Amino acid sequence: MKVLAIAGSNSEVSMNRQLVAYASSLFENAEVEVIDLNPFEMPIYKHERELAGGVPQEAHDFASKIDGANLLLVSLPEHNGTYSTAFKNVFDWVSRIKDRTVWNEIPMFLMSASPGGRGGAGVLEAASKRFPFHGGNIVETLSLPFFNDNFDKAAQQISNEEKNSELKEKIKKMAAIETILEK
């Protein structure tokens, strides 16, 4: 099984990168790749830019990462109630690749962590509504509020027992889906 864990942030100290890295470590017997958005930075999408130069190679590279996975873990930071600009730009460019959907119907575990009490509820809602129109097959979601209180940065894991148990149960469900797909 190949798991692609995407941190929807370009921050070097992203809490969503820490969350998705921890979540991906819970898969047993899986090939896991954790990526952030920095290697996929492109000019801001603009129609005229696409007409002049086509879709940048970085968008094709990102799409290729998705296509090589059996499961997607996507952890999105919330910026003003929705996606980060870095994520939205990659999403926009990949959506412009001819004859493809962004997520290719690959089973997805969508999550968000934030320092506040809503735990990225706005971005989870936005993504849950938007991604299915772009081939998003969202199987599970997880919100981790109060990240600084609920995540042990030294141990790189969720310290809140209830949230940690919730994550582990959802990871088991995702792993079971992949087992079913293999048959």
Short mmCIF file of C-alpha atoms in Angstrom, two decimals:
data_model
loop_
_atom_site.label_atom_id
_atom_site.label_comp_id
_atom_site.label_asym_id
_atom_site.label_seq_id
_atom_site.Cartn_x
_atom_site.Cartn_y
_atom_site.Cartn_z
CA MET A 1 0.00 0.00 0.00
CA LYS A 2 1.26 3.47 -0.89
CA VAL A 3 0.15 6.33 1.33
CA LEU A 4 0.70 9.91 0.24
CA ALA A 5 0.54 12.33 3.16
CA ILE A 6 0.09 15.92 2.03
CA ALA A 7 0.67 18.88 4.29
CA GLY A 8 -1.32 21.68 2.66
CA SER A 9 1.09 24.30 3.89
CA ASN A 10 4.33 25.92 2.84
CA SER A 11 5.34 26.68 6.44
CA GLU A 12 8.60 25.16 7.65
CA VAL A 13 7.03 24.52 11.09
CA SER A 14 3.51 23.60 9.97
CA MET A 15 1.32 21.98 12.62
CA ASN A 16 -0.57 20.28 9.78
CA ARG A 17 2.67 18.76 8.52
CA GLN A 18 3.31 17.43 12.02
CA LEU A 19 -0.23 16.02 12.23
CA VAL A 20 -0.15 14.35 8.82
CA ALA A 21 3.33 12.93 9.48
CA TYR A 22 2.13 11.42 12.74
CA ALA A 23 -1.05 10.05 11.16
CA SER A 24 0.93 8.46 8.34
CA SER A 25 3.30 6.80 10.83
CA LEU A 26 0.36 4.79 12.17
CA PHE A 27 0.01 2.75 8.97
CA GLU A 28 1.65 -0.65 9.24
CA ASN A 29 3.31 -2.29 6.23
CA ALA A 30 2.79 0.75 4.05
CA GLU A 31 5.08 2.78 1.87
CA VAL A 32 4.55 6.34 3.09
CA GLU A 33 5.64 9.61 1.56
CA VAL A 34 5.05 12.88 3.40
CA ILE A 35 5.16 15.99 1.25
CA ASP A 36 4.65 19.66 1.81
CA LEU A 37 3.95 22.27 -0.82
CA ASN A 38 7.36 23.95 -1.07
CA PRO A 39 8.70 21.83 -3.97
CA PHE A 40 5.46 22.57 -5.87
CA GLU A 41 5.54 26.36 -5.63
CA MET A 42 4.38 27.96 -8.87
CA PRO A 43 3.34 31.41 -10.06
CA ILE A 44 -0.16 32.37 -8.94
CA TYR A 45 -2.65 30.82 -11.35
CA LYS A 46 -3.85 33.18 -14.05
CA HIS A 47 -5.69 32.19 -17.22
CA GLU A 48 -3.40 34.26 -19.44
CA ARG A 49 -0.37 32.64 -17.80
CA GLU A 50 -1.78 29.21 -18.60
CA LEU A 51 -2.46 30.19 -22.21
CA ALA A 52 1.06 31.58 -22.60
CA GLY A 53 3.01 28.75 -20.99
CA GLY A 54 0.70 25.87 -20.22
CA VAL A 55 0.43 24.09 -16.89
CA PRO A 56 3.74 24.20 -14.96
CA GLN A 57 5.73 21.00 -14.50
CA GLU A 58 5.29 21.29 -10.71
CA ALA A 59 1.53 20.77 -11.13
CA HIS A 60 2.17 17.65 -13.20
CA ASP A 61 4.65 16.44 -10.58
CA PHE A 62 2.09 16.94 -7.79
CA ALA A 63 -0.55 15.10 -9.83
CA SER A 64 1.90 12.27 -10.40
CA LYS A 65 2.40 11.94 -6.63
CA ILE A 66 -1.37 11.62 -6.21
CA ASP A 67 -1.63 9.08 -9.02
CA GLY A 68 1.05 6.90 -7.41
CA ALA A 69 -0.87 6.57 -4.14
CA ASN A 70 -3.49 4.13 -2.92
CA LEU A 71 -4.55 6.35 -0.02
CA LEU A 72 -4.31 10.09 0.55
CA LEU A 73 -3.91 11.82 3.89
CA VAL A 74 -4.44 15.55 3.46
CA SER A 75 -4.01 17.94 6.37
CA LEU A 76 -4.98 21.52 5.63
CA PRO A 77 -4.25 24.65 7.63
CA GLU A 78 -7.06 27.14 7.90
CA HIS A 79 -6.31 30.65 6.69
CA ASN A 80 -9.24 33.03 7.16
CA GLY A 81 -11.73 30.18 7.14
CA THR A 82 -10.46 28.33 4.06
CA TYR A 83 -7.35 26.90 2.35
CA SER A 84 -3.90 28.42 2.53
CA THR A 85 -2.90 30.37 -0.57
CA ALA A 86 -0.06 27.92 -1.17
CA PHE A 87 -2.48 24.98 -1.24
CA LYS A 88 -5.13 26.77 -3.30
CA ASN A 89 -2.60 27.65 -5.97
CA VAL A 90 -1.37 24.06 -6.34
CA PHE A 91 -4.99 22.86 -6.34
CA ASP A 92 -5.90 25.40 -9.04
CA TRP A 93 -3.00 24.48 -11.30
CA VAL A 94 -3.58 20.71 -10.95
CA SER A 95 -7.25 21.24 -11.79
CA ARG A 96 -6.14 22.67 -15.14
CA ILE A 97 -4.40 19.48 -16.28
CA LYS A 98 -6.37 18.18 -19.26
CA ASP A 99 -8.50 15.06 -18.80
CA ARG A 100 -8.00 14.55 -15.07
CA THR A 101 -9.65 15.21 -11.79
CA VAL A 102 -7.42 16.56 -9.04
CA TRP A 103 -7.82 13.67 -6.58
CA ASN A 104 -8.61 10.82 -9.00
CA GLU A 105 -11.16 9.19 -6.64
CA ILE A 106 -8.36 7.88 -4.39
CA PRO A 107 -9.67 7.26 -0.85
CA MET A 108 -8.83 10.30 1.27
CA PHE A 109 -8.52 11.06 4.96
CA LEU A 110 -8.97 14.82 5.31
CA MET A 111 -7.77 16.55 8.46
CA SER A 112 -6.89 19.89 9.95
CA ALA A 113 -5.10 21.16 13.05
CA SER A 114 -5.23 24.67 14.43
CA PRO A 115 -4.18 26.52 17.56
CA GLY A 116 -7.81 27.54 18.19
CA GLY A 117 -10.90 25.74 19.40
CA ARG A 118 -12.52 25.20 16.00
CA GLY A 119 -9.68 22.96 14.82
CA GLY A 120 -9.85 24.07 11.21
CA ALA A 121 -13.61 23.47 10.94
CA GLY A 122 -13.92 26.11 8.20
CA VAL A 123 -11.31 24.57 5.92
CA LEU A 124 -12.65 21.05 6.54
CA GLU A 125 -16.12 22.22 5.56
CA ALA A 126 -14.84 24.03 2.46
CA ALA A 127 -12.74 21.05 1.34
CA SER A 128 -15.49 18.51 2.11
CA LYS A 129 -17.87 20.44 -0.13
CA ARG A 130 -15.39 21.26 -2.92
CA PHE A 131 -13.15 18.18 -3.26
CA PRO A 132 -15.88 15.76 -4.47
CA PHE A 133 -16.31 17.97 -7.55
CA HIS A 134 -12.62 17.31 -8.27
CA GLY A 135 -12.52 13.55 -7.74
CA GLY A 136 -12.23 13.73 -3.95
CA ASN A 137 -13.26 10.47 -2.30
CA ILE A 138 -13.32 11.64 1.33
CA VAL A 139 -13.72 8.64 3.62
CA GLU A 140 -12.75 10.19 6.96
CA THR A 141 -12.16 13.59 8.52
CA LEU A 142 -10.44 14.70 11.70
CA SER A 143 -10.19 18.05 13.41
CA LEU A 144 -7.47 18.67 16.00
CA PRO A 145 -8.25 21.88 17.93
CA PHE A 146 -5.88 23.55 20.39
CA PHE A 147 -2.89 21.98 18.65
CA ASN A 148 -0.35 23.37 21.12
CA ASP A 149 -2.21 21.69 24.00
CA ASN A 150 -3.14 18.46 22.21
CA PHE A 151 0.04 17.60 20.32
CA ASP A 152 3.36 16.68 21.94
CA LYS A 153 5.94 18.27 19.66
CA ALA A 154 8.86 16.45 21.29
CA ALA A 155 7.22 13.02 20.86
CA GLN A 156 5.62 14.06 17.53
CA GLN A 157 2.22 12.61 18.41
CA ILE A 158 -1.21 13.59 19.64
CA SER A 159 -1.14 13.85 23.43
CA ASN A 160 -4.90 14.12 23.92
CA GLU A 161 -5.95 10.50 24.52
CA GLU A 162 -9.45 10.92 23.12
CA LYS A 163 -8.24 12.55 19.90
CA ASN A 164 -5.40 10.05 19.56
CA SER A 165 -7.84 7.13 19.88
CA GLU A 166 -10.15 8.77 17.32
CA LEU A 167 -7.26 9.13 14.88
CA LYS A 168 -6.13 5.53 15.37
CA GLU A 169 -9.65 4.19 14.75
CA LYS A 170 -9.94 6.20 11.56
CA ILE A 171 -6.52 5.01 10.38
CA LYS A 172 -7.69 1.40 10.91
CA LYS A 173 -10.74 2.13 8.76
CA MET A 174 -8.57 3.63 6.02
CA ALA A 175 -6.18 0.65 6.11
CA ALA A 176 -9.17 -1.71 5.86
CA ILE A 177 -10.43 0.12 2.79
CA GLU A 178 -7.12 -0.45 1.08
CA THR A 179 -7.24 -4.15 1.98
CA ILE A 180 -10.68 -4.40 0.36
CA LEU A 181 -9.45 -2.57 -2.75
CA GLU A 182 -6.52 -5.00 -3.12
CA LYS A 183 -8.85 -8.03 -3.41
#
